[in-house]
JSON list of C-alpha atoms in Angstrom, two decimals:
[
{"chain": "A", "resi": 74, "resn": "UNK", "atom": "CA", "xyz": [-5.56, 82.56, 9.31]},
{"chain": "A", "resi": 75, "resn": "UNK", "atom": "CA", "xyz": [-1.79, 84.24, 8.83]},
{"chain": "A", "resi": 76, "resn": "UNK", "atom": "CA", "xyz": [-0.54, 87.60, 9.86]},
{"chain": "A", "resi": 77, "resn": "UNK", "atom": "CA", "xyz": [2.02, 89.72, 8.85]},
{"chain": "A", "resi": 78, "resn": "UNK", "atom": "CA", "xyz": [0.95, 90.77, 5.37]},
{"chain": "A", "resi": 79, "resn": "UNK", "atom": "CA", "xyz": [-0.16, 86.64, 4.68]},
{"chain": "A", "resi": 80, "resn": "UNK", "atom": "CA", "xyz": [-2.86, 85.95, 2.28]},
{"chain": "A", "resi": 81, "resn": "UNK", "atom": "CA", "xyz": [-5.88, 84.59, 3.93]},
{"chain": "A", "resi": 82, "resn": "UNK", "atom": "CA", "xyz": [-8.74, 83.33, 1.99]},
{"chain": "A", "resi": 83, "resn": "UNK", "atom": "CA", "xyz": [-10.80, 83.15, 0.33]},
{"chain": "A", "resi": 84, "resn": "UNK", "atom": "CA", "xyz": [-13.18, 84.83, 2.67]},
{"chain": "A", "resi": 85, "resn": "UNK", "atom": "CA", "xyz": [-16.74, 87.01, 1.96]},
{"chain": "A", "resi": 86, "resn": "UNK", "atom": "CA", "xyz": [-15.96, 90.35, 2.56]},
{"chain": "A", "resi": 87, "resn": "UNK", "atom": "CA", "xyz": [-19.30, 92.87, 3.54]},
{"chain": "A", "resi": 88, "resn": "UNK", "atom": "CA", "xyz": [-19.49, 96.16, 3.37]},
{"chain": "A", "resi": 89, "resn": "UNK", "atom": "CA", "xyz": [-22.11, 97.89, 5.01]},
{"chain": "A", "resi": 90, "resn": "UNK", "atom": "CA", "xyz": [-22.83, 102.23, 5.36]},
{"chain": "A", "resi": 91, "resn": "UNK", "atom": "CA", "xyz": [-25.87, 103.87, 6.19]},
{"chain": "A", "resi": 92, "resn": "UNK", "atom": "CA", "xyz": [-27.30, 106.05, 3.83]},
{"chain": "A", "resi": 93, "resn": "UNK", "atom": "CA", "xyz": [-27.69, 110.40, 4.19]},
{"chain": "A", "resi": 94, "resn": "UNK", "atom": "CA", "xyz": [-25.95, 110.17, 7.48]},
{"chain": "A", "resi": 95, "resn": "UNK", "atom": "CA", "xyz": [-24.94, 113.95, 6.95]},
{"chain": "A", "resi": 96, "resn": "UNK", "atom": "CA", "xyz": [-28.44, 114.50, 6.55]},
{"chain": "A", "resi": 97, "resn": "UNK", "atom": "CA", "xyz": [-29.59, 112.90, 9.67]},
{"chain": "A", "resi": 98, "resn": "UNK", "atom": "CA", "xyz": [-27.65, 115.07, 11.52]},
{"chain": "A", "resi": 99, "resn": "UNK", "atom": "CA", "xyz": [-28.57, 118.44, 9.76]},
{"chain": "A", "resi": 100, "resn": "UNK", "atom": "CA", "xyz": [-32.66, 116.67, 10.27]},
{"chain": "A", "resi": 101, "resn": "UNK", "atom": "CA", "xyz": [-32.42, 115.23, 13.64]},
{"chain": "A", "resi": 102, "resn": "UNK", "atom": "CA", "xyz": [-29.52, 116.82, 15.50]},
{"chain": "A", "resi": 103, "resn": "UNK", "atom": "CA", "xyz": [-26.01, 115.37, 16.31]},
{"chain": "A", "resi": 104, "resn": "UNK", "atom": "CA", "xyz": [-27.65, 113.53, 19.92]},
{"chain": "A", "resi": 105, "resn": "UNK", "atom": "CA", "xyz": [-30.64, 111.63, 17.56]},
{"chain": "A", "resi": 106, "resn": "UNK", "atom": "CA", "xyz": [-28.48, 111.24, 14.81]},
{"chain": "A", "resi": 107, "resn": "UNK", "atom": "CA", "xyz": [-25.66, 109.09, 16.97]},
{"chain": "A", "resi": 108, "resn": "UNK", "atom": "CA", "xyz": [-28.64, 107.17, 18.67]},
{"chain": "A", "resi": 109, "resn": "UNK", "atom": "CA", "xyz": [-29.70, 106.26, 15.89]},
{"chain": "A", "resi": 110, "resn": "UNK", "atom": "CA", "xyz": [-26.48, 105.14, 14.48]},
{"chain": "A", "resi": 111, "resn": "UNK", "atom": "CA", "xyz": [-26.28, 103.31, 17.56]},
{"chain": "A", "resi": 112, "resn": "UNK", "atom": "CA", "xyz": [-29.37, 101.32, 17.01]},
{"chain": "A", "resi": 113, "resn": "UNK", "atom": "CA", "xyz": [-27.79, 100.48, 13.70]},
{"chain": "A", "resi": 114, "resn": "UNK", "atom": "CA", "xyz": [-24.32, 99.69, 15.09]},
{"chain": "A", "resi": 115, "resn": "UNK", "atom": "CA", "xyz": [-26.32, 97.29, 17.66]},
{"chain": "A", "resi": 116, "resn": "UNK", "atom": "CA", "xyz": [-28.44, 95.27, 15.62]},
{"chain": "A", "resi": 117, "resn": "UNK", "atom": "CA", "xyz": [-25.38, 94.82, 13.41]},
{"chain": "A", "resi": 118, "resn": "UNK", "atom": "CA", "xyz": [-23.25, 93.16, 15.84]},
{"chain": "A", "resi": 119, "resn": "UNK", "atom": "CA", "xyz": [-25.79, 90.81, 16.87]},
{"chain": "A", "resi": 120, "resn": "UNK", "atom": "CA", "xyz": [-26.18, 89.67, 13.88]},
{"chain": "A", "resi": 121, "resn": "UNK", "atom": "CA", "xyz": [-22.84, 89.28, 13.44]},
{"chain": "A", "resi": 122, "resn": "UNK", "atom": "CA", "xyz": [-22.29, 86.98, 16.19]},
{"chain": "A", "resi": 123, "resn": "UNK", "atom": "CA", "xyz": [-25.25, 84.82, 15.32]},
{"chain": "A", "resi": 124, "resn": "UNK", "atom": "CA", "xyz": [-23.95, 84.12, 12.10]},
{"chain": "A", "resi": 125, "resn": "UNK", "atom": "CA", "xyz": [-20.38, 83.85, 12.37]},
{"chain": "A", "resi": 126, "resn": "UNK", "atom": "CA", "xyz": [-18.82, 87.00, 11.04]},
{"chain": "A", "resi": 127, "resn": "UNK", "atom": "CA", "xyz": [-16.09, 88.58, 11.70]},
{"chain": "A", "resi": 128, "resn": "UNK", "atom": "CA", "xyz": [-15.91, 92.48, 12.55]},
{"chain": "A", "resi": 129, "resn": "UNK", "atom": "CA", "xyz": [-12.88, 94.00, 11.24]},
{"chain": "A", "resi": 130, "resn": "UNK", "atom": "CA", "xyz": [-13.25, 97.78, 11.98]},
{"chain": "A", "resi": 131, "resn": "UNK", "atom": "CA", "xyz": [-16.26, 100.30, 11.93]},
{"chain": "A", "resi": 132, "resn": "UNK", "atom": "CA", "xyz": [-15.70, 103.38, 9.85]},
{"chain": "A", "resi": 133, "resn": "UNK", "atom": "CA", "xyz": [-17.56, 106.06, 10.27]},
{"chain": "A", "resi": 134, "resn": "UNK", "atom": "CA", "xyz": [-20.92, 104.60, 10.19]},
{"chain": "A", "resi": 135, "resn": "UNK", "atom": "CA", "xyz": [-20.34, 101.53, 8.70]},
{"chain": "A", "resi": 136, "resn": "UNK", "atom": "CA", "xyz": [-18.89, 98.31, 9.13]},
{"chain": "A", "resi": 137, "resn": "UNK", "atom": "CA", "xyz": [-16.49, 96.23, 7.36]},
{"chain": "A", "resi": 138, "resn": "UNK", "atom": "CA", "xyz": [-16.57, 92.16, 8.08]},
{"chain": "A", "resi": 139, "resn": "UNK", "atom": "CA", "xyz": [-15.12, 88.78, 6.90]},
{"chain": "A", "resi": 140, "resn": "UNK", "atom": "CA", "xyz": [-16.80, 85.78, 6.96]},
{"chain": "A", "resi": 141, "resn": "UNK", "atom": "CA", "xyz": [-15.62, 82.28, 5.99]},
{"chain": "A", "resi": 142, "resn": "UNK", "atom": "CA", "xyz": [-18.87, 81.09, 4.16]},
{"chain": "A", "resi": 143, "resn": "UNK", "atom": "CA", "xyz": [-20.47, 83.41, 1.49]},
{"chain": "A", "resi": 144, "resn": "UNK", "atom": "CA", "xyz": [-23.90, 81.77, 2.14]},
{"chain": "A", "resi": 145, "resn": "UNK", "atom": "CA", "xyz": [-23.83, 82.54, 5.83]},
{"chain": "A", "resi": 146, "resn": "UNK", "atom": "CA", "xyz": [-22.57, 86.81, 4.73]},
{"chain": "A", "resi": 147, "resn": "UNK", "atom": "CA", "xyz": [-25.75, 86.70, 2.10]},
{"chain": "A", "resi": 148, "resn": "UNK", "atom": "CA", "xyz": [-28.19, 85.38, 5.37]},
{"chain": "A", "resi": 149, "resn": "UNK", "atom": "CA", "xyz": [-26.18, 87.65, 7.70]},
{"chain": "A", "resi": 150, "resn": "UNK", "atom": "CA", "xyz": [-26.72, 90.91, 5.53]},
{"chain": "A", "resi": 151, "resn": "UNK", "atom": "CA", "xyz": [-30.64, 89.97, 4.56]},
{"chain": "A", "resi": 152, "resn": "UNK", "atom": "CA", "xyz": [-31.23, 89.37, 8.60]},
{"chain": "A", "resi": 153, "resn": "UNK", "atom": "CA", "xyz": [-29.91, 92.81, 9.43]},
{"chain": "A", "resi": 154, "resn": "UNK", "atom": "CA", "xyz": [-32.11, 94.73, 6.69]},
{"chain": "A", "resi": 155, "resn": "UNK", "atom": "CA", "xyz": [-35.37, 92.80, 7.78]},
{"chain": "A", "resi": 156, "resn": "UNK", "atom": "CA", "xyz": [-33.98, 93.88, 11.54]},
{"chain": "A", "resi": 157, "resn": "UNK", "atom": "CA", "xyz": [-33.31, 97.32, 10.78]},
{"chain": "A", "resi": 158, "resn": "UNK", "atom": "CA", "xyz": [-36.88, 97.61, 8.43]},
{"chain": "A", "resi": 159, "resn": "UNK", "atom": "CA", "xyz": [-38.91, 96.50, 11.78]},
{"chain": "A", "resi": 160, "resn": "UNK", "atom": "CA", "xyz": [-37.49, 99.60, 13.32]},
{"chain": "A", "resi": 161, "resn": "UNK", "atom": "CA", "xyz": [-39.51, 103.24, 13.62]},
{"chain": "A", "resi": 162, "resn": "UNK", "atom": "CA", "xyz": [-37.51, 105.77, 11.49]},
{"chain": "A", "resi": 163, "resn": "UNK", "atom": "CA", "xyz": [-34.78, 102.70, 11.15]},
{"chain": "A", "resi": 164, "resn": "UNK", "atom": "CA", "xyz": [-31.45, 103.90, 9.07]},
{"chain": "A", "resi": 165, "resn": "UNK", "atom": "CA", "xyz": [-31.58, 102.69, 5.66]},
{"chain": "A", "resi": 166, "resn": "UNK", "atom": "CA", "xyz": [-28.54, 101.17, 5.14]},
{"chain": "A", "resi": 167, "resn": "UNK", "atom": "CA", "xyz": [-26.72, 100.12, 1.86]},
{"chain": "A", "resi": 168, "resn": "UNK", "atom": "CA", "xyz": [-23.94, 96.79, 1.33]},
{"chain": "A", "resi": 169, "resn": "UNK", "atom": "CA", "xyz": [-21.71, 95.58, -0.72]},
{"chain": "A", "resi": 170, "resn": "UNK", "atom": "CA", "xyz": [-20.60, 91.87, -0.82]},
{"chain": "A", "resi": 171, "resn": "UNK", "atom": "CA", "xyz": [-17.67, 89.96, -3.02]},
{"chain": "A", "resi": 172, "resn": "UNK", "atom": "CA", "xyz": [-15.68, 87.33, -2.32]},
{"chain": "A", "resi": 173, "resn": "UNK", "atom": "CA", "xyz": [-11.85, 86.49, -2.55]},
{"chain": "A", "resi": 174, "resn": "UNK", "atom": "CA", "xyz": [-8.04, 86.23, -1.09]},
{"chain": "A", "resi": 175, "resn": "UNK", "atom": "CA", "xyz": [-7.35, 89.18, 1.31]},
{"chain": "A", "resi": 176, "resn": "UNK", "atom": "CA", "xyz": [-4.28, 90.12, 2.99]},
{"chain": "A", "resi": 177, "resn": "UNK", "atom": "CA", "xyz": [-4.53, 90.06, 6.81]},
{"chain": "A", "resi": 178, "resn": "UNK", "atom": "CA", "xyz": [-2.43, 92.76, 8.39]},
{"chain": "A", "resi": 179, "resn": "UNK", "atom": "CA", "xyz": [-2.78, 94.16, 12.22]},
{"chain": "A", "resi": 180, "resn": "UNK", "atom": "CA", "xyz": [-6.19, 93.32, 12.61]},
{"chain": "A", "resi": 181, "resn": "UNK", "atom": "CA", "xyz": [-7.10, 94.64, 9.13]},
{"chain": "A", "resi": 182, "resn": "UNK", "atom": "CA", "xyz": [-7.70, 93.42, 5.70]},
{"chain": "A", "resi": 183, "resn": "UNK", "atom": "CA", "xyz": [-6.14, 94.35, 2.16]},
{"chain": "A", "resi": 184, "resn": "UNK", "atom": "CA", "xyz": [-6.77, 93.64, -1.31]},
{"chain": "A", "resi": 185, "resn": "UNK", "atom": "CA", "xyz": [-8.88, 93.60, -4.56]},
{"chain": "A", "resi": 186, "resn": "UNK", "atom": "CA", "xyz": [-11.58, 91.92, -2.89]},
{"chain": "A", "resi": 187, "resn": "UNK", "atom": "CA", "xyz": [-12.26, 94.34, -0.21]},
{"chain": "A", "resi": 188, "resn": "UNK", "atom": "CA", "xyz": [-11.84, 97.54, -2.73]},
{"chain": "A", "resi": 189, "resn": "UNK", "atom": "CA", "xyz": [-14.41, 95.80, -5.09]},
{"chain": "A", "resi": 190, "resn": "UNK", "atom": "CA", "xyz": [-16.69, 95.00, -1.89]},
{"chain": "A", "resi": 191, "resn": "UNK", "atom": "CA", "xyz": [-16.69, 99.29, -1.09]},
{"chain": "A", "resi": 192, "resn": "UNK", "atom": "CA", "xyz": [-17.14, 99.68, -5.03]},
{"chain": "A", "resi": 193, "resn": "UNK", "atom": "CA", "xyz": [-20.42, 97.27, -4.84]},
{"chain": "A", "resi": 194, "resn": "UNK", "atom": "CA", "xyz": [-21.84, 99.29, -2.26]},
{"chain": "A", "resi": 195, "resn": "UNK", "atom": "CA", "xyz": [-21.05, 102.23, -3.40]},
{"chain": "A", "resi": 196, "resn": "UNK", "atom": "CA", "xyz": [-23.70, 101.18, -6.34]},
{"chain": "A", "resi": 197, "resn": "UNK", "atom": "CA", "xyz": [-26.28, 100.37, -3.93]},
{"chain": "A", "resi": 198, "resn": "UNK", "atom": "CA", "xyz": [-29.30, 102.41, -2.34]},
{"chain": "A", "resi": 199, "resn": "UNK", "atom": "CA", "xyz": [-30.39, 102.50, 1.29]},
{"chain": "A", "resi": 200, "resn": "UNK", "atom": "CA", "xyz": [-31.99, 99.23, 2.32]},
{"chain": "A", "resi": 201, "resn": "UNK", "atom": "CA", "xyz": [-30.25, 97.04, -0.36]},
{"chain": "A", "resi": 202, "resn": "UNK", "atom": "CA", "xyz": [-27.75, 94.42, -0.69]},
{"chain": "A", "resi": 203, "resn": "UNK", "atom": "CA", "xyz": [-25.79, 94.05, -4.03]},
{"chain": "A", "resi": 204, "resn": "UNK", "atom": "CA", "xyz": [-23.65, 91.03, -4.43]},
{"chain": "A", "resi": 205, "resn": "UNK", "atom": "CA", "xyz": [-20.97, 90.47, -7.10]},
{"chain": "A", "resi": 206, "resn": "UNK", "atom": "CA", "xyz": [-21.78, 87.51, -9.54]},
{"chain": "A", "resi": 207, "resn": "UNK", "atom": "CA", "xyz": [-19.18, 85.57, -7.71]},
{"chain": "A", "resi": 208, "resn": "UNK", "atom": "CA", "xyz": [-20.86, 85.77, -4.72]},
{"chain": "A", "resi": 209, "resn": "UNK", "atom": "CA", "xyz": [-23.87, 84.40, -6.28]},
{"chain": "A", "resi": 210, "resn": "UNK", "atom": "CA", "xyz": [-22.46, 81.49, -7.90]},
{"chain": "A", "resi": 211, "resn": "UNK", "atom": "CA", "xyz": [-20.45, 80.52, -4.44]},
{"chain": "A", "resi": 212, "resn": "UNK", "atom": "CA", "xyz": [-23.99, 80.93, -2.42]},
{"chain": "A", "resi": 213, "resn": "UNK", "atom": "CA", "xyz": [-25.17, 78.09, -4.84]},
{"chain": "A", "resi": 214, "resn": "UNK", "atom": "CA", "xyz": [-28.73, 76.37, -3.74]},
{"chain": "A", "resi": 215, "resn": "UNK", "atom": "CA", "xyz": [-28.83, 78.69, -0.59]},
{"chain": "A", "resi": 216, "resn": "UNK", "atom": "CA", "xyz": [-32.43, 79.38, -0.58]},
{"chain": "A", "resi": 217, "resn": "UNK", "atom": "CA", "xyz": [-31.81, 82.86, -1.89]},
{"chain": "A", "resi": 218, "resn": "UNK", "atom": "CA", "xyz": [-33.22, 85.16, -4.44]},
{"chain": "A", "resi": 219, "resn": "UNK", "atom": "CA", "xyz": [-31.25, 87.79, -6.43]},
{"chain": "A", "resi": 220, "resn": "UNK", "atom": "CA", "xyz": [-32.56, 90.16, -9.11]},
{"chain": "A", "resi": 221, "resn": "UNK", "atom": "CA", "xyz": [-29.85, 91.33, -11.70]},
{"chain": "A", "resi": 222, "resn": "UNK", "atom": "CA", "xyz": [-28.49, 94.53, -12.31]},
{"chain": "A", "resi": 223, "resn": "UNK", "atom": "CA", "xyz": [-27.06, 96.09, -15.66]},
{"chain": "A", "resi": 224, "resn": "UNK", "atom": "CA", "xyz": [-23.26, 95.25, -15.85]},
{"chain": "A", "resi": 225, "resn": "UNK", "atom": "CA", "xyz": [-21.17, 98.25, -14.24]},
{"chain": "A", "resi": 226, "resn": "UNK", "atom": "CA", "xyz": [-17.72, 99.21, -14.12]},
{"chain": "A", "resi": 227, "resn": "UNK", "atom": "CA", "xyz": [-16.41, 99.97, -10.98]},
{"chain": "A", "resi": 228, "resn": "UNK", "atom": "CA", "xyz": [-14.26, 102.56, -10.04]},
{"chain": "A", "resi": 229, "resn": "UNK", "atom": "CA", "xyz": [-10.32, 101.38, -10.13]},
{"chain": "A", "resi": 230, "resn": "UNK", "atom": "CA", "xyz": [-11.05, 97.47, -11.37]},
{"chain": "A", "resi": 231, "resn": "UNK", "atom": "CA", "xyz": [-10.84, 96.08, -14.44]},
{"chain": "A", "resi": 232, "resn": "UNK", "atom": "CA", "xyz": [-13.76, 94.92, -16.92]},
{"chain": "A", "resi": 233, "resn": "UNK", "atom": "CA", "xyz": [-17.71, 95.10, -16.37]},
{"chain": "A", "resi": 234, "resn": "UNK", "atom": "CA", "xyz": [-19.45, 93.51, -13.56]},
{"chain": "A", "resi": 235, "resn": "UNK", "atom": "CA", "xyz": [-22.30, 92.11, -13.10]},
{"chain": "A", "resi": 236, "resn": "UNK", "atom": "CA", "xyz": [-24.22, 92.75, -9.91]},
{"chain": "A", "resi": 237, "resn": "UNK", "atom": "CA", "xyz": [-27.13, 91.04, -8.20]},
{"chain": "A", "resi": 238, "resn": "UNK", "atom": "CA", "xyz": [-29.82, 92.65, -5.84]},
{"chain": "A", "resi": 239, "resn": "UNK", "atom": "CA", "xyz": [-29.99, 90.31, -3.15]},
{"chain": "A", "resi": 240, "resn": "UNK", "atom": "CA", "xyz": [-34.05, 89.96, -2.01]},
{"chain": "A", "resi": 241, "resn": "UNK", "atom": "CA", "xyz": [-34.57, 90.09, 1.98]},
{"chain": "A", "resi": 242, "resn": "UNK", "atom": "CA", "xyz": [-37.92, 91.06, 1.81]},
{"chain": "A", "resi": 243, "resn": "UNK", "atom": "CA", "xyz": [-40.58, 88.49, 2.44]},
{"chain": "A", "resi": 244, "resn": "UNK", "atom": "CA", "xyz": [-43.06, 87.90, -0.02]},
{"chain": "A", "resi": 245, "resn": "UNK", "atom": "CA", "xyz": [-40.99, 89.76, -2.45]},
{"chain": "A", "resi": 246, "resn": "UNK", "atom": "CA", "xyz": [-40.33, 88.59, -5.64]},
{"chain": "A", "resi": 247, "resn": "UNK", "atom": "CA", "xyz": [-37.28, 88.71, -8.49]},
{"chain": "A", "resi": 248, "resn": "UNK", "atom": "CA", "xyz": [-38.33, 90.15, -11.33]},
{"chain": "A", "resi": 249, "resn": "UNK", "atom": "CA", "xyz": [-36.69, 88.15, -13.33]},
{"chain": "A", "resi": 250, "resn": "UNK", "atom": "CA", "xyz": [-38.94, 85.24, -12.62]},
{"chain": "A", "resi": 251, "resn": "UNK", "atom": "CA", "xyz": [-42.36, 87.13, -12.56]},
{"chain": "A", "resi": 252, "resn": "UNK", "atom": "CA", "xyz": [-43.44, 85.57, -15.66]},
{"chain": "A", "resi": 253, "resn": "UNK", "atom": "CA", "xyz": [-44.75, 88.23, -18.49]},
{"chain": "A", "resi": 254, "resn": "UNK", "atom": "CA", "xyz": [-47.44, 88.39, -19.98]},
{"chain": "A", "resi": 255, "resn": "UNK", "atom": "CA", "xyz": [-48.04, 86.45, -22.90]},
{"chain": "A", "resi": 256, "resn": "UNK", "atom": "CA", "xyz": [-47.75, 87.25, -26.49]},
{"chain": "A", "resi": 257, "resn": "UNK", "atom": "CA", "xyz": [-49.30, 85.94, -29.35]},
{"chain": "A", "resi": 258, "resn": "UNK", "atom": "CA", "xyz": [-53.32, 85.71, -30.07]},
{"chain": "A", "resi": 259, "resn": "UNK", "atom": "CA", "xyz": [-54.07, 84.07, -27.22]},
{"chain": "A", "resi": 260, "resn": "UNK", "atom": "CA", "xyz": [-51.96, 86.41, -25.08]},
{"chain": "A", "resi": 261, "resn": "UNK", "atom": "CA", "xyz": [-53.49, 89.19, -26.65]},
{"chain": "A", "resi": 262, "resn": "UNK", "atom": "CA", "xyz": [-56.74, 87.62, -26.11]},
{"chain": "A", "resi": 263, "resn": "UNK", "atom": "CA", "xyz": [-56.16, 87.33, -22.57]},
{"chain": "A", "resi": 264, "resn": "UNK", "atom": "CA", "xyz": [-54.99, 91.18, -21.82]},
{"chain": "A", "resi": 265, "resn": "UNK", "atom": "CA", "xyz": [-57.96, 92.92, -23.85]},
{"chain": "A", "resi": 266, "resn": "UNK", "atom": "CA", "xyz": [-61.24, 93.04, -22.37]},
{"chain": "A", "resi": 267, "resn": "UNK", "atom": "CA", "xyz": [-64.06, 91.56, -24.52]},
{"chain": "A", "resi": 268, "resn": "UNK", "atom": "CA", "xyz": [-66.37, 94.51, -25.89]},
{"chain": "A", "resi": 269, "resn": "UNK", "atom": "CA", "xyz": [-69.84, 94.64, -24.75]},
{"chain": "A", "resi": 270, "resn": "UNK", "atom": "CA", "xyz": [-72.15, 92.91, -27.51]},
{"chain": "A", "resi": 271, "resn": "UNK", "atom": "CA", "xyz": [-73.78, 96.02, -29.78]},
{"chain": "A", "resi": 272, "resn": "UNK", "atom": "CA", "xyz": [-77.60, 96.58, -29.17]},
{"chain": "A", "resi": 273, "resn": "UNK", "atom": "CA", "xyz": [-79.88, 95.19, -31.36]},
{"chain": "A", "resi": 274, "resn": "UNK", "atom": "CA", "xyz": [-83.35, 96.29, -29.78]},
{"chain": "A", "resi": 275, "resn": "UNK", "atom": "CA", "xyz": [-85.40, 98.12, -32.24]},
{"chain": "A", "resi": 276, "resn": "UNK", "atom": "CA", "xyz": [-83.41, 97.73, -35.20]},
{"chain": "A", "resi": 277, "resn": "UNK", "atom": "CA", "xyz": [-86.07, 96.30, -37.31]},
{"chain": "A", "resi": 278, "resn": "UNK", "atom": "CA", "xyz": [-88.65, 98.77, -36.12]},
{"chain": "A", "resi": 279, "resn": "UNK", "atom": "CA", "xyz": [-86.45, 101.78, -37.22]},
{"chain": "A", "resi": 280, "resn": "UNK", "atom": "CA", "xyz": [-85.75, 100.99, -40.74]},
{"chain": "A", "resi": 281, "resn": "UNK", "atom": "CA", "xyz": [-89.30, 102.45, -41.64]},
{"chain": "A", "resi": 282, "resn": "UNK", "atom": "CA", "xyz": [-88.05, 105.67, -40.02]},
{"chain": "A", "resi": 283, "resn": "UNK", "atom": "CA", "xyz": [-85.06, 106.05, -42.28]},
{"chain": "A", "resi": 284, "resn": "UNK", "atom": "CA", "xyz": [-86.86, 105.10, -45.00]},
{"chain": "A", "resi": 285, "resn": "UNK", "atom": "CA", "xyz": [-88.92, 107.68, -44.90]},
{"chain": "A", "resi": 286, "resn": "UNK", "atom": "CA", "xyz": [-86.54, 110.54, -44.29]},
{"chain": "A", "resi": 287, "resn": "UNK", "atom": "CA", "xyz": [-84.61, 108.84, -47.49]},
{"chain": "A", "resi": 288, "resn": "UNK", "atom": "CA", "xyz": [-87.68, 109.07, -49.51]},
{"chain": "A", "resi": 289, "resn": "UNK", "atom": "CA", "xyz": [-88.57, 112.58, -48.14]},
{"chain": "A", "resi": 290, "resn": "UNK", "atom": "CA", "xyz": [-85.12, 113.64, -48.95]},
{"chain": "A", "resi": 291, "resn": "UNK", "atom": "CA", "xyz": [-85.68, 112.40, -53.10]},
{"chain": "A", "resi": 292, "resn": "UNK", "atom": "CA", "xyz": [-88.76, 113.86, -53.22]},
{"chain": "A", "resi": 293, "resn": "UNK", "atom": "CA", "xyz": [-88.37, 117.80, -51.95]},
{"chain": "A", "resi": 294, "resn": "UNK", "atom": "CA", "xyz": [-84.58, 117.10, -54.28]},
{"chain": "A", "resi": 295, "resn": "UNK", "atom": "CA", "xyz": [-87.11, 116.04, -57.50]},
{"chain": "A", "resi": 296, "resn": "UNK", "atom": "CA", "xyz": [-89.22, 119.05, -57.15]},
{"chain": "A", "resi": 297, "resn": "UNK", "atom": "CA", "xyz": [-86.28, 121.46, -56.89]},
{"chain": "A", "resi": 298, "resn": "UNK", "atom": "CA", "xyz": [-84.71, 120.62, -60.13]},
{"chain": "A", "resi": 299, "resn": "UNK", "atom": "CA", "xyz": [-88.31, 120.15, -62.10]},
{"chain": "A", "resi": 300, "resn": "UNK", "atom": "CA", "xyz": [-89.09, 123.83, -61.58]},
{"chain": "A", "resi": 301, "resn": "UNK", "atom": "CA", "xyz": [-85.53, 124.41, -62.68]},
{"chain": "A", "resi": 302, "resn": "UNK", "atom": "CA", "xyz": [-85.33, 121.80, -65.59]},
{"chain": "A", "resi": 303, "resn": "UNK", "atom": "CA", "xyz": [-89.31, 122.38, -66.46]},
{"chain": "A", "resi": 304, "resn": "UNK", "atom": "CA", "xyz": [-90.46, 119.73, -69.35]},
{"chain": "A", "resi": 305, "resn": "UNK", "atom": "CA", "xyz": [-90.06, 115.71, -69.85]},
{"chain": "A", "resi": 306, "resn": "UNK", "atom": "CA", "xyz": [-86.82, 115.76, -67.65]},
{"chain": "A", "resi": 307, "resn": "UNK", "atom": "CA", "xyz": [-88.49, 117.47, -64.90]},
{"chain": "A", "resi": 308, "resn": "UNK", "atom": "CA", "xyz": [-91.37, 115.12, -65.24]},
{"chain": "A", "resi": 309, "resn": "UNK", "atom": "CA", "xyz": [-89.32, 112.18, -65.23]},
{"chain": "A", "resi": 310, "resn": "UNK", "atom": "CA", "xyz": [-87.37, 113.27, -61.89]},
{"chain": "A", "resi": 311, "resn": "UNK", "atom": "CA", "xyz": [-91.22, 114.41, -60.01]},
{"chain": "A", "resi": 312, "resn": "UNK", "atom": "CA", "xyz": [-91.98, 110.62, -60.93]},
{"chain": "A", "resi": 313, "resn": "UNK", "atom": "CA", "xyz": [-89.42, 109.38, -57.88]},
{"chain": "A", "resi": 314, "resn": "UNK", "atom": "CA", "xyz": [-91.56, 111.59, -55.74]},
{"chain": "A", "resi": 315, "resn": "UNK", "atom": "CA", "xyz": [-93.62, 108.98, -53.31]},
{"chain": "A", "resi": 316, "resn": "UNK", "atom": "CA", "xyz": [-96.44, 111.32, -52.61]},
{"chain": "A", "resi": 317, "resn": "UNK", "atom": "CA", "xyz": [-98.67, 111.40, -49.55]},
{"chain": "A", "resi": 318, "resn": "UNK", "atom": "CA", "xyz": [-100.15, 107.68, -50.26]},
{"chain": "A", "resi": 319, "resn": "UNK", "atom": "CA", "xyz": [-96.71, 106.11, -50.42]},
{"chain": "A", "resi": 320, "resn": "UNK", "atom": "CA", "xyz": [-95.68, 108.14, -47.37]},
{"chain": "A", "resi": 321, "resn": "UNK", "atom": "CA", "xyz": [-98.78, 106.89, -45.40]},
{"chain": "A", "resi": 322, "resn": "UNK", "atom": "CA", "xyz": [-98.27, 103.52, -46.34]},
{"chain": "A", "resi": 323, "resn": "UNK", "atom": "CA", "xyz": [-94.06, 104.02, -45.09]},
{"chain": "A", "resi": 324, "resn": "UNK", "atom": "CA", "xyz": [-95.58, 105.11, -41.96]},
{"chain": "A", "resi": 325, "resn": "UNK", "atom": "CA", "xyz": [-97.99, 102.20, -41.59]}
]
């Protein structure tokens, strides 16, 4: 590491911030909100000591931290989120991670990597860790899981950036690795519930009744037309009348 505005890096830069800190003050009061911030600071500093992070400075209720290892930076961020999630009414902290060369000057760091980490953090919600695609690539096969986000533009920085949400909750599965439902004939067959078979009980027994109703309708129509037409045409129509004997046979 060098001083006097000299380049230091590449390093991993972590930015943190408590979501809705102003709302916490109005909802809990100044004393309770400040106690919440102190608890968050204790969790962050304990994790930095464990994973080798270097606290550069605090900014309001957030931290600017650097790491010599990208993998350790990711592990530290995940450990902080897990610890805060276990606390009752713990603060929701959003985090942003990027990597690159920085300028070290008067116990502070500057440069595009710092600005990018701050912009990435601004896209995160409370309880989320967002990392640049460079951080994901540098992490390699570190046993970490990511969810890819839509490409975004970071204020003041060129180009389009692909961000990744770091999966820190145990048992959580990245959406990108979840298998989608299968398509095609077999997939549709598995997704669709089978319809119960039609009930055919009494189907044959119902046929005589249906025939009887049909004969009655024809008989009524024939009589009506016979009265209107009269003569031989009416007689021919009347011939379709089943009569009482036929009806009796149908009932049997």
